[in-house]
XYZ file of C-alpha atoms in Angstrom:
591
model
C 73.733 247.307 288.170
C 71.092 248.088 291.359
C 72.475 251.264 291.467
C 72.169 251.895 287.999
C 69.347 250.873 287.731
C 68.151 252.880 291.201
C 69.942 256.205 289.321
C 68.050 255.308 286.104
C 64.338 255.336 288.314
C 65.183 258.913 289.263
C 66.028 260.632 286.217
C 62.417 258.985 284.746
C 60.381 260.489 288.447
C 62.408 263.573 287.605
C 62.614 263.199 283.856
C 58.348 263.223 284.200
C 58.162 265.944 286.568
C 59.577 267.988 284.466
C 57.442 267.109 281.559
C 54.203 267.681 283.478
C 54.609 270.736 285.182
C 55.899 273.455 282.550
C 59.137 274.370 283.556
C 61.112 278.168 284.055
C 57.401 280.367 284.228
C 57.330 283.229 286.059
C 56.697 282.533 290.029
C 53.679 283.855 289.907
C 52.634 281.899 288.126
C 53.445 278.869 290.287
C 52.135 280.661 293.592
C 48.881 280.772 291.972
C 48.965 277.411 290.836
C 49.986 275.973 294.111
C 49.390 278.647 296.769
C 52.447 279.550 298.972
C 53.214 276.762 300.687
C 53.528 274.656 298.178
C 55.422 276.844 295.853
C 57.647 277.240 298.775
C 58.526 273.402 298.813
C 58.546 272.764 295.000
C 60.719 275.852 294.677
C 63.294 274.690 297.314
C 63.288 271.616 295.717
C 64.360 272.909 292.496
C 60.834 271.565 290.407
C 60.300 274.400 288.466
C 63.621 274.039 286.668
C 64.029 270.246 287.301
C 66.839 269.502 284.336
C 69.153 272.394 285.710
C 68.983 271.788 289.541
C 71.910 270.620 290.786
C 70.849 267.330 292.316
C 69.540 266.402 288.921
C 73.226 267.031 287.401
C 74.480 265.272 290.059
C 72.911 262.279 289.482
C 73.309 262.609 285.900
C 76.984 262.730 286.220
C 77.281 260.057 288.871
C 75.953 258.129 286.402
C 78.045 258.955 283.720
C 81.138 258.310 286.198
C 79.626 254.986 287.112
C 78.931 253.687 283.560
C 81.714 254.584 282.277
C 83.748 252.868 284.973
C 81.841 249.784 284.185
C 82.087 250.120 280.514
C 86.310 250.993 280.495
C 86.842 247.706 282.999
C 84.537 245.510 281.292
C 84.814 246.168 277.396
C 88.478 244.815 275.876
C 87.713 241.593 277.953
C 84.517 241.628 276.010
C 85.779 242.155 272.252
C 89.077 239.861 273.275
C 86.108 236.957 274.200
C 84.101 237.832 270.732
C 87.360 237.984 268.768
C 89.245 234.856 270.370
C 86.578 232.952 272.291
C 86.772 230.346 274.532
C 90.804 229.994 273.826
C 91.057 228.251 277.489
C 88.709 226.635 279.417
C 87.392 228.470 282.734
C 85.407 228.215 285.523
C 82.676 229.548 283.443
C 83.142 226.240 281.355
C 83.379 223.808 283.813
C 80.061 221.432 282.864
C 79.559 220.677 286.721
C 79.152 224.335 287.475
C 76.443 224.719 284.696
C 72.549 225.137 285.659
C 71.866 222.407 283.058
C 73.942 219.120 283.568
C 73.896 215.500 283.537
C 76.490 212.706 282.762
C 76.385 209.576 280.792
C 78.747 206.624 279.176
C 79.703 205.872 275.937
C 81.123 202.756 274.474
C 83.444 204.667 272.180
C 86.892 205.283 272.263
C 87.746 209.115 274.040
C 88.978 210.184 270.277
C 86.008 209.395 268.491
C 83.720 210.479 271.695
C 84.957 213.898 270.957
C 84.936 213.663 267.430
C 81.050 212.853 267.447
C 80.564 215.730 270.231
C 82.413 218.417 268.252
C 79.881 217.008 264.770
C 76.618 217.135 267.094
C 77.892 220.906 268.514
C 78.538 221.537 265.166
C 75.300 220.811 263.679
C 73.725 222.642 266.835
C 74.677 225.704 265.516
C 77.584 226.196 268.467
C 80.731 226.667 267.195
C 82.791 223.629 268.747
C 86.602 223.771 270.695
C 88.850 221.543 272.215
C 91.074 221.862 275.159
C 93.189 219.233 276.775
C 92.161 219.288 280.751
C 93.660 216.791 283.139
C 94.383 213.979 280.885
C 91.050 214.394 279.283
C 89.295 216.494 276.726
C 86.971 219.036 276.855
C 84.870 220.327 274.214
C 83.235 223.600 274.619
C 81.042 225.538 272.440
C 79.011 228.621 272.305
C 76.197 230.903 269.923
C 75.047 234.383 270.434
C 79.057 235.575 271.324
C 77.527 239.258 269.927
C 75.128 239.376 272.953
C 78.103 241.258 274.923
C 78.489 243.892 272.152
C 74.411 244.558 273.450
C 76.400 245.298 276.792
C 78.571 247.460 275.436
C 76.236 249.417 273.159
C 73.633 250.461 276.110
C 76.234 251.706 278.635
C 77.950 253.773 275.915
C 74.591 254.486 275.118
C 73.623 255.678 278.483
C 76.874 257.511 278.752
C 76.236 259.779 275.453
C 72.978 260.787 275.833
C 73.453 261.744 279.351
C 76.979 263.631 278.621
C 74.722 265.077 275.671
C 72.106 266.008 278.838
C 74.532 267.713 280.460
C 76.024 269.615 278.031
C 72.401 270.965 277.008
C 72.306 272.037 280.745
C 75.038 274.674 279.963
C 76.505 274.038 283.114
C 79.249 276.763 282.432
C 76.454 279.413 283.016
C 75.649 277.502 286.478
C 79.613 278.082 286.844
C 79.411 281.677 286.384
C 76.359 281.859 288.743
C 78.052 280.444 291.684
C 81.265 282.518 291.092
C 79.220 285.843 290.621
C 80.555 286.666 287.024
C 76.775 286.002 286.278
C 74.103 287.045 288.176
C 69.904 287.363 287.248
C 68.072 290.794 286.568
C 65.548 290.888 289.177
C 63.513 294.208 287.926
C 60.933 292.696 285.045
C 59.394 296.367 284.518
C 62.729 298.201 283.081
C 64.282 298.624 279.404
C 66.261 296.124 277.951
C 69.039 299.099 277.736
C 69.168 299.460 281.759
C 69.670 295.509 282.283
C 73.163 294.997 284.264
C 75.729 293.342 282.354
C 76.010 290.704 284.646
C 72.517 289.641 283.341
C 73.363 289.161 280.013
C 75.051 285.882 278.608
C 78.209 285.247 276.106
C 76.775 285.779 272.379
C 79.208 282.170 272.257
C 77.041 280.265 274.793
C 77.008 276.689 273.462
C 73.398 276.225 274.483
C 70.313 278.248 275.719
C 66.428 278.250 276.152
C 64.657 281.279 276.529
C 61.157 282.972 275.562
C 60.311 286.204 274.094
C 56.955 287.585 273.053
C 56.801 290.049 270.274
C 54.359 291.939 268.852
C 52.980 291.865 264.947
C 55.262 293.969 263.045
C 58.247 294.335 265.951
C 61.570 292.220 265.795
C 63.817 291.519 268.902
C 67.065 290.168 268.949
C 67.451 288.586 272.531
C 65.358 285.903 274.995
C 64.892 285.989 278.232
C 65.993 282.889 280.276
C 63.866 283.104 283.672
C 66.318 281.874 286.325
C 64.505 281.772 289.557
C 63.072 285.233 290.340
C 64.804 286.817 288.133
C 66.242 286.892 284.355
C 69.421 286.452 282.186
C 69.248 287.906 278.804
C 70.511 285.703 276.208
C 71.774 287.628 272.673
C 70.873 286.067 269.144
C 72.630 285.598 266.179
C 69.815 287.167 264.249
C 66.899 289.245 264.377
C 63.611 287.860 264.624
C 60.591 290.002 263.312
C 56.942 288.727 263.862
C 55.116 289.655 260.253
C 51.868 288.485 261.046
C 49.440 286.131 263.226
C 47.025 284.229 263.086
C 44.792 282.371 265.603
C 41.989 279.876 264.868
C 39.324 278.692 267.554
C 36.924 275.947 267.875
C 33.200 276.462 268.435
C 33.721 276.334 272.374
C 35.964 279.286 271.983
C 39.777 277.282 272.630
C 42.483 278.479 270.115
C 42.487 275.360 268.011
C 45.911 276.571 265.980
C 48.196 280.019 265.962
C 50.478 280.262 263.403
C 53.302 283.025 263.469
C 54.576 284.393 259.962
C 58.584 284.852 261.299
C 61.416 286.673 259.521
C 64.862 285.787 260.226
C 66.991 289.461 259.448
C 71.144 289.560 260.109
C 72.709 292.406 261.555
C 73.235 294.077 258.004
C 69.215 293.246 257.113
C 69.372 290.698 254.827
C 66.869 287.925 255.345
C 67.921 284.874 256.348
C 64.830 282.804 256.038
C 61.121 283.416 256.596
C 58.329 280.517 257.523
C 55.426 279.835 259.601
C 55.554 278.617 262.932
C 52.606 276.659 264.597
C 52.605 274.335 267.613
C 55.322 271.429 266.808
C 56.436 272.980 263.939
C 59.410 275.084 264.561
C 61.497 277.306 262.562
C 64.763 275.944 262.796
C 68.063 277.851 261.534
C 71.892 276.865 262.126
C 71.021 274.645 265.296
C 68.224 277.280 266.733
C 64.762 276.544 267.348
C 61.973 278.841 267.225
C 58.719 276.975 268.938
C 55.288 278.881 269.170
C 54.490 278.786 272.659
C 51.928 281.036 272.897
C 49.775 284.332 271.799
C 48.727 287.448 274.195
C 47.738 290.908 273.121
C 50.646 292.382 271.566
C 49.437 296.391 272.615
C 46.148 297.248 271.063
C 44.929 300.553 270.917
C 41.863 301.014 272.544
C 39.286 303.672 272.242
C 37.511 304.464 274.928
C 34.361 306.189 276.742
C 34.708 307.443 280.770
C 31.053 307.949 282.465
C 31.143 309.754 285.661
C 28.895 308.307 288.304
C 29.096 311.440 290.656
C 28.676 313.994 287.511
C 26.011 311.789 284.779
C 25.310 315.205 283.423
C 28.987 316.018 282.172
C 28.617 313.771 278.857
C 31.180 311.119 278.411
C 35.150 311.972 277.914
C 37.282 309.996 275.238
C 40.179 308.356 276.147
C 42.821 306.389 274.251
C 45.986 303.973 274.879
C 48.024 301.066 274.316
C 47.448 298.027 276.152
C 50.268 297.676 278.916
C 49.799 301.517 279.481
C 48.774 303.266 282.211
C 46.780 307.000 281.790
C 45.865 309.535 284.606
C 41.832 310.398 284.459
C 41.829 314.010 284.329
C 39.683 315.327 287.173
C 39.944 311.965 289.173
C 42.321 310.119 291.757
C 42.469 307.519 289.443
C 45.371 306.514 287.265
C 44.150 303.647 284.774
C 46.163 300.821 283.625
C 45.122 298.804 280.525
C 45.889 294.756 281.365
C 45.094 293.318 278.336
C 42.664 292.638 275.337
C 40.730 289.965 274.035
C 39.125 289.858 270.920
C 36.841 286.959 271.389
C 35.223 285.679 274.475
C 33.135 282.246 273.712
C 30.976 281.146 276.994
C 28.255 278.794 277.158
C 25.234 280.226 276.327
C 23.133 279.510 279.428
C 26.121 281.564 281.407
C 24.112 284.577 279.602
C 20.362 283.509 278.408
C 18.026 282.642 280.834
C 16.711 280.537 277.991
C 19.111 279.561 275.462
C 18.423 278.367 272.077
C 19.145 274.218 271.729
C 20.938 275.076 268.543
C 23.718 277.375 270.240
C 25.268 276.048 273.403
C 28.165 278.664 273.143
C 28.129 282.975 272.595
C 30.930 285.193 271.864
C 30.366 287.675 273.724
C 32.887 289.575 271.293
C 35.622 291.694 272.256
C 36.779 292.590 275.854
C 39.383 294.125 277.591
C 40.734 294.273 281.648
C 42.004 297.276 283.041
C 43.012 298.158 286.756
C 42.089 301.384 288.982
C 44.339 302.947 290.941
C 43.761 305.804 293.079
C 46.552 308.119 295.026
C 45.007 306.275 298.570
C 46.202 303.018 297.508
C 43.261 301.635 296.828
C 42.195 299.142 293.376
C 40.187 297.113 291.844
C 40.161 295.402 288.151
C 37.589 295.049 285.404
C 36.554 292.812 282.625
C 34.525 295.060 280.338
C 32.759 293.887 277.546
C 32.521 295.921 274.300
C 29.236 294.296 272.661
C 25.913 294.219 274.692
C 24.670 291.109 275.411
C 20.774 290.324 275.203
C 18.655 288.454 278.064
C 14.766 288.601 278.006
C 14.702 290.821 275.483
C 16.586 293.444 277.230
C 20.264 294.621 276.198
C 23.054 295.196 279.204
C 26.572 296.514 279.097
C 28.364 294.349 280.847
C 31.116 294.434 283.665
C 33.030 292.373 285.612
C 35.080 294.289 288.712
C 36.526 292.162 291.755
C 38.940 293.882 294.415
C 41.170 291.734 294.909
C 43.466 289.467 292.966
C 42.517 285.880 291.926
C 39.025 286.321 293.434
C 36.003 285.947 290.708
C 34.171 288.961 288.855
C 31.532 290.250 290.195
C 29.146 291.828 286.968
C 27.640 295.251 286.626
C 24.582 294.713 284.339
C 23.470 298.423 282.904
C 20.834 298.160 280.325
C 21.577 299.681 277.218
C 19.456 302.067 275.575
C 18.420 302.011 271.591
C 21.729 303.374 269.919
C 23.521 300.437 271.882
C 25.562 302.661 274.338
C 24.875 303.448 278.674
C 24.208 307.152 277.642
C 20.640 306.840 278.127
C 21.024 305.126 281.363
C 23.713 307.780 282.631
C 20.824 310.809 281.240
C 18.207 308.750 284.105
C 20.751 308.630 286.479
C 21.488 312.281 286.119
C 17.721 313.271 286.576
C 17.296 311.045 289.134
C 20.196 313.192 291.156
C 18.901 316.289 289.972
C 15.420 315.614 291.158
C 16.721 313.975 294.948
C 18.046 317.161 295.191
C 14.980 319.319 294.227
C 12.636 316.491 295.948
C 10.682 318.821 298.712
C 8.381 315.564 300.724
C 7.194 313.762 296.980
C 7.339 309.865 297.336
C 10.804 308.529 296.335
C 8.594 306.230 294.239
C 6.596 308.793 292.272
C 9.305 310.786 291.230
C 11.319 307.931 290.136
C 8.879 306.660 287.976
C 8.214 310.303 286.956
C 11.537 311.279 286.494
C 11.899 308.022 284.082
C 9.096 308.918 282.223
C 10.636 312.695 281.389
C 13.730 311.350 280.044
C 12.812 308.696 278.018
C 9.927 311.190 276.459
C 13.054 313.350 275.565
C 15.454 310.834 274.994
C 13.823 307.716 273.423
C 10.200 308.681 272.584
C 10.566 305.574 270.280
C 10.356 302.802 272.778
C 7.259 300.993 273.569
C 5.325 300.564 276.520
C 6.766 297.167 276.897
C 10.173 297.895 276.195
C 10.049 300.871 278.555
C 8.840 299.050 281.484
C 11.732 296.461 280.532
C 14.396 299.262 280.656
C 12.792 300.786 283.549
C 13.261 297.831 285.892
C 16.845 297.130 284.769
C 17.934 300.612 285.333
C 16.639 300.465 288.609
C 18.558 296.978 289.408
C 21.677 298.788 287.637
C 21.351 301.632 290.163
C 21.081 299.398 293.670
C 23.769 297.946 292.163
C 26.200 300.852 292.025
C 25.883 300.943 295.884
C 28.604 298.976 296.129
C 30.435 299.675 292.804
C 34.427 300.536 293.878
C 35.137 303.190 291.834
C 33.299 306.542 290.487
C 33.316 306.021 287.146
C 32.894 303.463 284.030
C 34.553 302.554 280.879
C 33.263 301.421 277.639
C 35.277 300.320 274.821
C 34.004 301.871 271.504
C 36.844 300.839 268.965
C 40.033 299.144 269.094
C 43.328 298.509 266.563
C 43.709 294.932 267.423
C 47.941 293.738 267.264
C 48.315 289.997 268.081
C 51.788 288.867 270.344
C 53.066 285.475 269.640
C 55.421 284.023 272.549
C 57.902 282.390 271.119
C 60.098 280.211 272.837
C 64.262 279.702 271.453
C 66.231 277.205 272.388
C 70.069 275.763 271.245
C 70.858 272.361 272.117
C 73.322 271.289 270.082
C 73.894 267.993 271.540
C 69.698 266.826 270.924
C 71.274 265.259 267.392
C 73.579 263.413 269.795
C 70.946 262.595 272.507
C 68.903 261.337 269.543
C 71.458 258.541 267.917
C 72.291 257.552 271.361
C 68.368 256.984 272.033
C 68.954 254.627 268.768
C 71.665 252.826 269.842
C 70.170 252.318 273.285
C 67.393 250.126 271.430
C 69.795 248.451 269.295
C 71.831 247.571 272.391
C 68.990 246.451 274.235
C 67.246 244.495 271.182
C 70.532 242.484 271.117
C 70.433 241.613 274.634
C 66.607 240.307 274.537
C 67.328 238.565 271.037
C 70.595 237.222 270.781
C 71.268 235.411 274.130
C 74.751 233.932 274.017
C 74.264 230.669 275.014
C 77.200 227.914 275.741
C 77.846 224.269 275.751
C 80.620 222.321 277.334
C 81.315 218.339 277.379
C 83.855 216.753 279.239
C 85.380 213.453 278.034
C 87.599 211.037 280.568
C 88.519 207.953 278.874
C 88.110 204.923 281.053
C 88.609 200.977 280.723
C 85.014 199.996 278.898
C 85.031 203.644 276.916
C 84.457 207.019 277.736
C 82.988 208.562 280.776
C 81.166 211.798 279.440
C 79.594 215.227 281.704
C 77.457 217.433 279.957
C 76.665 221.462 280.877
C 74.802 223.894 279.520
C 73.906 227.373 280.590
C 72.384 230.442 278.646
C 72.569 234.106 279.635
C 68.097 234.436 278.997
C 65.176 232.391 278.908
C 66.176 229.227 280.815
C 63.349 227.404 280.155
C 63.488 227.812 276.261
C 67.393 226.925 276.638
C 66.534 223.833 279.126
C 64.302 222.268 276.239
C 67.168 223.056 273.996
C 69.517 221.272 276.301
C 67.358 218.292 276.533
C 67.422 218.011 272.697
C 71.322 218.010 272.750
C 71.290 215.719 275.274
C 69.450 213.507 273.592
C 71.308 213.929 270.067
C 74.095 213.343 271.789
C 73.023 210.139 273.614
C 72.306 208.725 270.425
C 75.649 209.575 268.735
C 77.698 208.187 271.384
C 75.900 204.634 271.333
C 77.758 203.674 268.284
C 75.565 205.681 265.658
C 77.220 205.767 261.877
C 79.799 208.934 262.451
C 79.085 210.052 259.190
C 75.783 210.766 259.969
C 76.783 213.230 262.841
C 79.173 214.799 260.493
C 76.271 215.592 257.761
C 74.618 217.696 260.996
C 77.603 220.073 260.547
């Protein structure tokens, strides 16, 4: 029982580990999570995939083998006792060996001694037997016989659901592993179609979970189980097409519900069932679950501007792609590579306004997208550009965040914006302003400046006001110390977009959770009749003697002693009373 009970402790520590920290993401994930040392340790200790590591199945099984010993050793002794109890008198029944005993006398023949013990067991509720034992007679009696079928129905119990466990841990796979007739896809960046055979799994395999993400409109008919570093590609018995998404967000900008319209399609195109899918509310179909695990951009196309820093003069150049693609900048080093889109971005609203309004504590900043530049001498940096102005003391910026290197926070580019919205009047200063350094022969670098600013916004905004120029005129010049230090020679604006939503989806078969589920019921049945239905027992032993009867009274209950103790005091002293000579047909109405 200790080292059940030990074995039991373990798979809960393990059993919550793995509930806590989201098990089988990508390892980069967990190396920023953790940083590398950590990761290192969790990894060799198999936490990122707790209920397939092999210690965990190990223990699992060891305590399948050890319950099941108990339960095959200890069971037909069990039923034979609830079927035919108490048919001979053991140890167990021996009144002296009892926690609760006590003797008395009794005036009355040994015969009609046992006859009023058997009436007063009777009407005790105990179900009264007599043995002959060394010229005497002992009566013994006992309630609750069930109580061992509680035994019996927690260590089956415990042996089903964690069979079940391990037959959800498709250990066959782990077989196939070890052997090398399986082995994990390392290479995350090529087509499903150049995947090694060895990477994919049986279209038979009894159980699987794996994710997937697929795009609005796009269908896919494998997941991917991450194993490790690497990936095994898992086949499905259908198709499953994403038809349409939809995400909903509370006022501080968190998704508060994505729901995925999914398709079900067999191999001939028929469809096999459609619904919505939303967090804990799968799609389920022939034993397979479809959760919604998550939502990324599923490859927008994005419409783009390119300013050139070196050349302002040369106008802006249009660019377009996917999200996930990369594009080479004609007349650059640079190749581009679009990380991702965001349709809404929802921050607190003093993150932006030097004053901001009581009535709105958050802003969405609108939509957004990341991209990273590359050049042919190795060197990068990423971006977080922002597609709508935002506003602070009355002045409107295009916004920018850029950091070189990874996991390090953005650093923003503020360029003021001129009255159509867009940089271009900035980039037509900036232009002048090279133009001019170059023609400059001794005039103050302040004078022409200001000068300079004054010719192009005469040409190029003769709208503004005197205010709103001197506004503009200060953050261009913050915008241009800025630049200093700006990585790259150029900047992108987003202008338009065709937004496609992703839904990750997450599939899993585990045929024996029905099986895992019953045995969860009949653990609490099993252990409800252990707490409730104590199997409590009674024994007397009558010696007859010259003057009457000599008489030794045990008792002994298998829970709550002190609630069986007052009930052994109230036999006792029933009993007591019946032996003094009390009317025997009193006794006998008991029963």
């Amino acid at each position: 029982m200790r080292l059940a009970v030990s074995l039991l402790v373990l798979l809960a520590i393990a059993s919550v580990i793995g509930t806590v920290l989201n098990q089988q993401q990508p390892y980069e994930d967990y190396v920023l999570k953790f940083g590398s040392f950590w990761f290192a340790v969790f990894r060799d200790v198999g936490l990122y995939n707790v209920y397939r590591t092999n210690w965990y199945l190990a223990i699992v099984g060891f305590l399948v083998l050890s319950t099941s010993t108990c339960l095959i050793r200890n069971t037909p002794r069990m039923l034979r006792e609830m079927r035919e109890p108490d048919l001979a008198v053991g140890s167990g029944y021996d009144p002296r060996g009892m926690v609760n005993n006590t003797e008395m006398f009794s005036p009355l023949a040994i015969q009609s001694a046992s006859n009023m013990v058997v009436a007063v067991m009777r009407g005790r509720g105990y179900r009264p037997k007599l043995h002959e034992s060394n010229g005497g007679v002992v009566v013994t009696g006992r309630k609750g016989r069930y109580n061992r079928l509680g035994y019996i129905l927690t260590h089956a119990a415990i042996i089903v659901f964690c069979a079940a466990a391990l037959y959800n841990a498709d250990i066959p796979v782990k077989l196939d592993m070890l052997t090398g007739a399986v082995r994990p896809e390392n290479n995350f960046h090529i087509p499903l179609s150049e995947v090694s055979k060895k990477a994919w799994l049986s279209d038979n395999n009894p159980a699987y979970r794996g994710t997937v993400t697929v795009p609005e409109g796009q269908s896919t008919q494998v997941v991917y189980e991450l194993v490790g570093n690497g990936y095994l590609v898992q086949p499905l018995p259908f198709r499953i097409m994403l038809k349409r998404f939809h995400v909903a967000y509370y006022s501080t900008g968190m998704p508060k519900d994505f729901i995925s319209n999914i398709v079900l399609y067999n191999n001939e195109g028929k469809v096999l069932k459609e619904a919505n899918v939303r967090v804990n509310h799968p799609l389920t179909y022939h034993g397979v679950q479809i959760f919604q695990a998550s939502f990324v951009d599923g490859g927008s196309l994005l419409k783009m501007k390119r300013y050139m820093f070196n050349d302002p003069g040369a106008g802006a150049v249009d660019e377009q792609a996917r999200v996930g693609q990369s594009i080479k900048l004609p007349g650059t080093t640079y190749m581009l590579k679009l990380k991702g889109f965001s349709l809404d971005n929802v921050v607190p609203a003093d993150a932006i306004e030097s004053r901001p309004g009581a009535a709105h504590k958050h802003i969405n900043l609108g939509p957004s997208f990341t991209y990273i530049a590359q050049s042919t001498s190795a060197s990068s940096a990423e971006f977080k550009t922002y597609m709508q102005p935002i506003t602070r003391d009355g002045q409107s910026y295009f916004v920018q965040g850029v950091r070189t290197a990874f996991g390090t926070p953005y650093q923003y580019l503020f360029i003021p914006t001129g009255p159509n919205g867009s940089i271009g009047l900035f980039m037509k200063y900036l232009s002048a302003l090279q133009k001019q350094a170059g023609m400059n022969s001794g005039e103050s670098t302040k004078r022409y400046v200001l000068h300079t600013f004054k010719v192009v916004i005469s040409k190029y905004a003769p709208s503004m006001t005197t205010e709103a120029e001197a506004l503009y005129f200060q953050s261009a010049i913050s915008a241009i110390l800025q630049l200093k230090a700006y990585p790259v020679p150029f900047v992108v604006t987003l202008t338009g977009f065709d937004h496609r939503w992703a839904a990750g989806l997450e599939v899993t078969k585990w045929p024996a959770t029905v099986v895992i589920y019953w045995g969860c019921a009949v653990l609490v049945l099993g252990i409800f009749i252990l707490f409730y239905l104590p199997q409590r027992r009674m024994s007397v032993a009558l010696r007859a003697s010259n003057d009457g009867t000599e008489v030794i009274i045990g008792g002994a209950s298998s829970r709550n002693p002190y609630e069986f103790t007052k009930e052994f005091e109230g036999f006792v002293t029933r009993l007591k009373s019946a032996l003094q000579g009390q009317d025997d047909r009193k006794e006998n109405n008991d029963g």
